[in-house]
Structures are given as structure tokens and as C-alpha cells.
Coordinates of C-alpha atoms in Angstrom, one line a residue:
D1 CA -23.3 -22.9 -13.6
S2 CA -25.6 -25.0 -11.4
V3 CA -23.9 -28.4 -11.9
D4 CA -22.6 -30.1 -8.8
A5 CA -19.1 -31.4 -9.7
L6 CA -19.0 -34.1 -7.1
L7 CA -22.5 -35.4 -8.0
K8 CA -21.6 -35.4 -11.7
S9 CA -18.4 -37.3 -10.9
Y10 CA -20.4 -39.9 -9.0
F11 CA -22.9 -40.2 -11.8
N12 CA -20.2 -40.7 -14.4
S13 CA -18.6 -43.4 -12.2
E14 CA -21.8 -45.2 -11.6
L15 CA -22.8 -45.1 -15.3
E16 CA -19.4 -46.4 -16.5
N17 CA -19.2 -49.1 -13.9
G18 CA -22.9 -50.0 -14.1
G19 CA -25.0 -50.2 -17.2
A20 CA -22.9 -48.6 -19.9
K21 CA -21.3 -51.8 -21.1
Y22 CA -24.7 -53.5 -21.4
S23 CA -26.4 -51.1 -23.8
E24 CA -25.8 -48.5 -26.5
G25 CA -25.7 -45.8 -23.9
V26 CA -26.8 -44.8 -20.4
Y27 CA -27.9 -41.4 -19.0
A28 CA -28.7 -39.8 -15.7
V29 CA -30.1 -36.3 -14.8
A30 CA -30.6 -34.7 -11.4
L31 CA -32.7 -31.5 -11.0
N32 CA -33.7 -29.2 -8.2
P33 CA -37.5 -29.5 -8.5
K34 CA -38.1 -26.1 -6.9
T35 CA -35.7 -24.0 -9.1
G36 CA -35.0 -26.2 -12.1
A37 CA -31.3 -26.1 -11.5
V38 CA -29.5 -28.9 -13.3
L39 CA -27.4 -30.6 -10.5
S40 CA -26.0 -33.2 -12.9
M41 CA -26.5 -34.3 -16.5
S42 CA -24.3 -37.3 -17.4
G43 CA -24.2 -39.7 -20.2
I44 CA -22.0 -42.4 -21.7
K45 CA -22.2 -43.7 -25.2
H46 CA -21.2 -47.3 -25.9
D47 CA -20.0 -48.4 -29.3
L48 CA -21.3 -52.0 -29.5
K49 CA -18.7 -52.9 -32.2
T50 CA -15.6 -51.6 -30.6
G51 CA -16.6 -51.5 -26.9
E52 CA -15.5 -47.9 -26.6
L53 CA -17.2 -45.7 -24.0
T54 CA -17.3 -42.0 -24.7
P55 CA -18.9 -39.1 -22.6
D56 CA -22.2 -37.9 -23.9
S57 CA -23.8 -35.5 -21.5
L58 CA -25.7 -33.7 -24.2
G59 CA -27.3 -37.0 -25.1
T60 CA -29.6 -36.2 -22.1
V61 CA -31.3 -33.6 -24.2
T62 CA -30.8 -34.9 -27.7
N63 CA -31.4 -38.7 -27.5
V64 CA -34.8 -40.2 -27.1
F65 CA -35.9 -43.5 -25.5
V66 CA -39.0 -45.6 -24.9
P67 CA -39.5 -44.8 -21.2
G68 CA -41.5 -47.8 -19.9
S69 CA -43.5 -47.8 -16.7
V70 CA -42.2 -44.5 -15.3
V71 CA -45.0 -42.7 -17.2
K72 CA -47.8 -44.5 -15.4
A73 CA -48.2 -41.7 -12.9
A74 CA -49.0 -39.4 -15.9
T75 CA -51.5 -41.9 -17.2
I76 CA -53.3 -41.9 -13.9
S77 CA -53.2 -38.0 -13.9
S78 CA -54.9 -38.2 -17.4
G79 CA -57.5 -40.4 -15.9
W80 CA -58.3 -37.8 -13.2
E81 CA -58.1 -34.9 -15.7
N82 CA -60.6 -36.6 -18.1
G83 CA -63.0 -37.7 -15.4
V84 CA -62.2 -41.4 -15.9
L85 CA -60.8 -42.0 -12.4
S86 CA -61.8 -40.5 -9.1
G87 CA -59.3 -40.3 -6.3
N88 CA -57.7 -43.5 -5.3
Q89 CA -60.2 -45.5 -7.4
T90 CA -60.2 -49.3 -7.4
L91 CA -60.1 -51.3 -10.6
T92 CA -59.6 -55.0 -11.2
D93 CA -56.1 -56.0 -12.1
Q94 CA -56.6 -58.8 -14.6
S95 CA -55.3 -60.3 -17.8
I96 CA -56.6 -57.9 -20.5
V97 CA -57.7 -59.6 -23.7
F98 CA -59.2 -57.8 -26.7
Q99 CA -60.8 -59.6 -29.5
G100 CA -58.2 -61.1 -31.8
S101 CA -55.2 -59.9 -29.7
A102 CA -52.7 -61.4 -27.3
P103 CA -53.2 -60.8 -23.5
I104 CA -51.8 -57.8 -21.8
N105 CA -50.6 -58.7 -18.3
S106 CA -49.0 -57.2 -15.2
W107 CA -46.0 -59.3 -14.1
Y108 CA -47.8 -60.5 -10.9
T109 CA -51.2 -61.2 -12.5
Q110 CA -49.9 -64.4 -14.0
A111 CA -48.7 -65.5 -10.5
Y112 CA -51.6 -64.3 -8.3
G113 CA -54.6 -64.0 -10.7
S114 CA -57.1 -61.1 -10.7
F115 CA -57.7 -58.9 -7.7
P116 CA -58.9 -55.3 -6.9
I117 CA -56.2 -52.7 -7.0
T118 CA -56.2 -48.9 -6.1
A119 CA -54.5 -46.2 -8.1
V120 CA -51.7 -46.0 -5.5
E121 CA -51.3 -49.8 -5.6
A122 CA -51.3 -49.6 -9.4
L123 CA -48.2 -47.5 -9.2
E124 CA -46.6 -49.5 -6.4
Y125 CA -47.0 -52.8 -8.3
S126 CA -46.6 -51.2 -11.8
S127 CA -49.9 -52.5 -13.1
N128 CA -50.3 -52.5 -16.9
A129 CA -53.9 -53.6 -16.6
Y130 CA -54.9 -50.5 -14.5
M131 CA -53.3 -48.3 -17.2
V132 CA -55.0 -50.1 -20.1
Q133 CA -58.4 -49.7 -18.4
T134 CA -57.7 -46.0 -17.7
A135 CA -56.8 -45.5 -21.4
L136 CA -60.0 -47.3 -22.4
G137 CA -62.0 -45.0 -20.1
I138 CA -60.5 -42.0 -21.9
M139 CA -61.9 -43.5 -25.1
G140 CA -65.3 -43.7 -23.3
Q141 CA -65.3 -47.5 -23.1
T142 CA -65.3 -49.9 -20.2
Y143 CA -63.2 -53.1 -20.3
Q144 CA -65.0 -56.4 -20.9
P145 CA -63.0 -59.7 -21.6
N146 CA -62.7 -60.4 -25.4
M147 CA -64.3 -57.1 -26.2
F148 CA -64.2 -55.5 -29.6
V149 CA -63.0 -51.9 -29.4
G150 CA -64.4 -49.2 -31.7
T151 CA -61.7 -46.7 -32.6
S152 CA -63.8 -43.8 -34.0
N153 CA -62.5 -41.6 -31.2
L154 CA -59.0 -42.9 -31.0
E155 CA -57.4 -39.7 -32.2
S156 CA -59.2 -37.7 -29.6
A157 CA -58.2 -40.1 -26.8
M158 CA -54.6 -40.1 -27.8
G159 CA -54.7 -36.3 -27.9
K160 CA -56.0 -36.2 -24.4
L161 CA -53.4 -38.7 -23.1
R162 CA -50.6 -36.8 -24.8
S163 CA -51.9 -33.5 -23.6
T164 CA -51.6 -34.6 -19.9
F165 CA -48.1 -36.1 -20.6
G166 CA -47.1 -32.7 -22.2
E167 CA -48.1 -30.9 -19.0
Y168 CA -45.3 -32.8 -17.3
G169 CA -42.9 -32.0 -20.1
L170 CA -43.2 -35.3 -21.9
G171 CA -43.3 -34.8 -25.6
S172 CA -42.8 -31.0 -25.3
A173 CA -39.8 -28.6 -24.9
T174 CA -38.5 -28.5 -21.4
G175 CA -37.3 -24.9 -21.7
I176 CA -33.7 -25.8 -20.8
D177 CA -31.0 -23.2 -21.7
L178 CA -29.2 -25.4 -24.2
P179 CA -29.5 -25.6 -28.1
D180 CA -30.7 -28.5 -30.2
E181 CA -33.0 -29.9 -27.5
S182 CA -35.2 -32.8 -28.8
T183 CA -38.9 -32.6 -27.9
G184 CA -39.1 -36.4 -28.1
F185 CA -40.4 -38.7 -30.8
V186 CA -44.2 -38.6 -30.8
P187 CA -45.4 -40.3 -34.0
K188 CA -48.4 -38.8 -35.9
D189 CA -49.5 -42.2 -37.1
Y190 CA -50.5 -44.9 -34.6
S191 CA -52.9 -47.7 -34.0
F192 CA -55.2 -48.7 -31.1
A193 CA -52.4 -51.0 -29.9
N194 CA -50.0 -48.1 -29.9
Y195 CA -52.4 -46.0 -27.9
I196 CA -53.0 -48.7 -25.3
T197 CA -49.3 -49.5 -24.9
N198 CA -48.5 -45.8 -24.7
A199 CA -50.4 -45.7 -21.4
F200 CA -47.7 -47.8 -19.9
G201 CA -44.8 -46.2 -21.7
Q202 CA -44.2 -48.4 -24.7
F203 CA -44.8 -46.1 -27.7
D204 CA -43.8 -42.4 -27.5
N205 CA -40.1 -41.7 -26.9
Y206 CA -38.6 -39.0 -24.6
T207 CA -35.3 -37.6 -23.6
P208 CA -33.7 -38.2 -20.2
M209 CA -34.1 -34.5 -19.5
Q210 CA -37.9 -34.7 -20.2
L211 CA -38.2 -37.6 -17.9
A212 CA -36.3 -35.8 -15.2
Q213 CA -38.5 -32.8 -15.6
Y214 CA -41.6 -35.0 -15.3
V215 CA -40.4 -36.5 -12.0
A216 CA -39.4 -33.1 -10.7
T217 CA -42.9 -31.7 -11.5
I218 CA -44.4 -34.5 -9.4
A219 CA -41.9 -33.6 -6.6
N220 CA -42.8 -29.9 -6.9
D221 CA -46.5 -30.5 -6.3
G222 CA -47.4 -30.3 -9.9
V223 CA -45.6 -27.1 -10.8
R224 CA -43.3 -27.6 -13.8
V225 CA -40.1 -25.5 -13.8
A226 CA -37.8 -25.2 -16.8
P227 CA -34.4 -26.9 -16.2
R228 CA -31.5 -24.4 -16.3
I229 CA -27.7 -24.7 -16.2
V230 CA -26.8 -21.0 -16.1
E231 CA -27.2 -19.6 -12.5
G232 CA -27.0 -16.0 -13.7
I233 CA -25.2 -13.5 -15.8
Y234 CA -22.8 -11.1 -13.9
G235 CA -20.6 -8.2 -14.8
N236 CA -16.9 -8.2 -14.2
N237 CA -17.3 -6.4 -10.9
D238 CA -20.0 -8.6 -9.5

């Protein structure tokens, strides 16, 4: 198989000594972005009642999680794909307030106030505001403070955003040569708030393997390769 035993041993040690005891489980995947070879897939499940830690490598393809800010590069890609963003476009990072809702902030907006930010900087500083404005643009709307948002094209906009995510393997089958792979949890029912927060990784759920394929696709200049464990099938004399 393609798995690097030393790398897997290192991953297992880091997971067990690192975050496993602080959560229900921790997972790590390493892929060769050019070939899709799975270099390591490790997981540790934590029983919160007993404290027991058990190996769970297959959890990397069967368990799903809310990914958080890692998806922001895919949101910017969707902005480009749908003609909302152009190149390294500048938007204003600011506290986002919709009519009748609580503010959506980036962590540093509260400390430094509003300022212009490029697409690259939006990823560097993990800007929620940039992603929200991009998602609004996909809906055909431009942010104004305290605006009322019409949602007649919400379904179309979510479809466009998810379509781009799917091109990276998020919410779709990765093609890995293992059974029972989850394609993620992508709810059919959602609100405007769900759509907006999905733009910065707080709604749809993905497997660790899907997230690894997403990052590998970026590393491979946008070419998505199916992860694989089997290197080849050989005869007895090979």
C-alpha cells in the first residue's frame, strides 16, 4: 500500500499526546497531491465518559465535522467562478450587520476597526467579513449596513457555492479505494443565515479525507486526484 509507516506512527503519537484527550476524536490525513497516494490516515476516538482512547483510522472517511475557516479559499474560488470577485480584489473588512441580526465579525475587526483587505489578505487574516460579502455577491447583492436581504435566489446561490466546494471534493465522493465513504453532511434545508455562515465553514460537514483532498487540489494547481491506498495489483511472480 501507499501508507508511510513512520509517518503514520508519528501522526498517531501526535494525536494521542496532543488533542485526543480534549475532544471526542482527532484525525489527520496526508496525501501526495500529484498522485493521490495516502501517505497516512490516522484517527483516535475518545470516550468522554471513560476516557478510553481507541484507534479509528477509518473515521477519516466515515466521520464528518464542521470544518471552519479552512474552506475560505473555496469561497473565494466561488467568487471568481461566479464573477463576483476579480483577481486579488479589495473589499472592506468590517462588522457585518443585517437587519434584525447579530453582527458577524472577524477576530481582528473588533480590535482594529474597518479597513480595506485583499483576497490574499482575507485568507491570511481569516476574514469572515470578506467571505460574507462574497456570498452576498453570489446572491447578486452588495452589502450595506443594516440591509434587508431578499432571499428569492437563496437556493440558486447555495447551489453555486456548493458546486465550487464540490469541485474540490467537499460534499462529494473523493474516489478513495475504501468502502463506506461518507460524502459529508450537506443539509437540503437551510436558511439565509446557514448560507452565509457556510461561506466561512460553519454549516456543511465534511470528512477529514475530503478536507485533505481539498488542500491537495490547491497544492496540485487545481487538479483533483482521487486518494488511493492500493499502489497496484501484482501477480505472484511480479
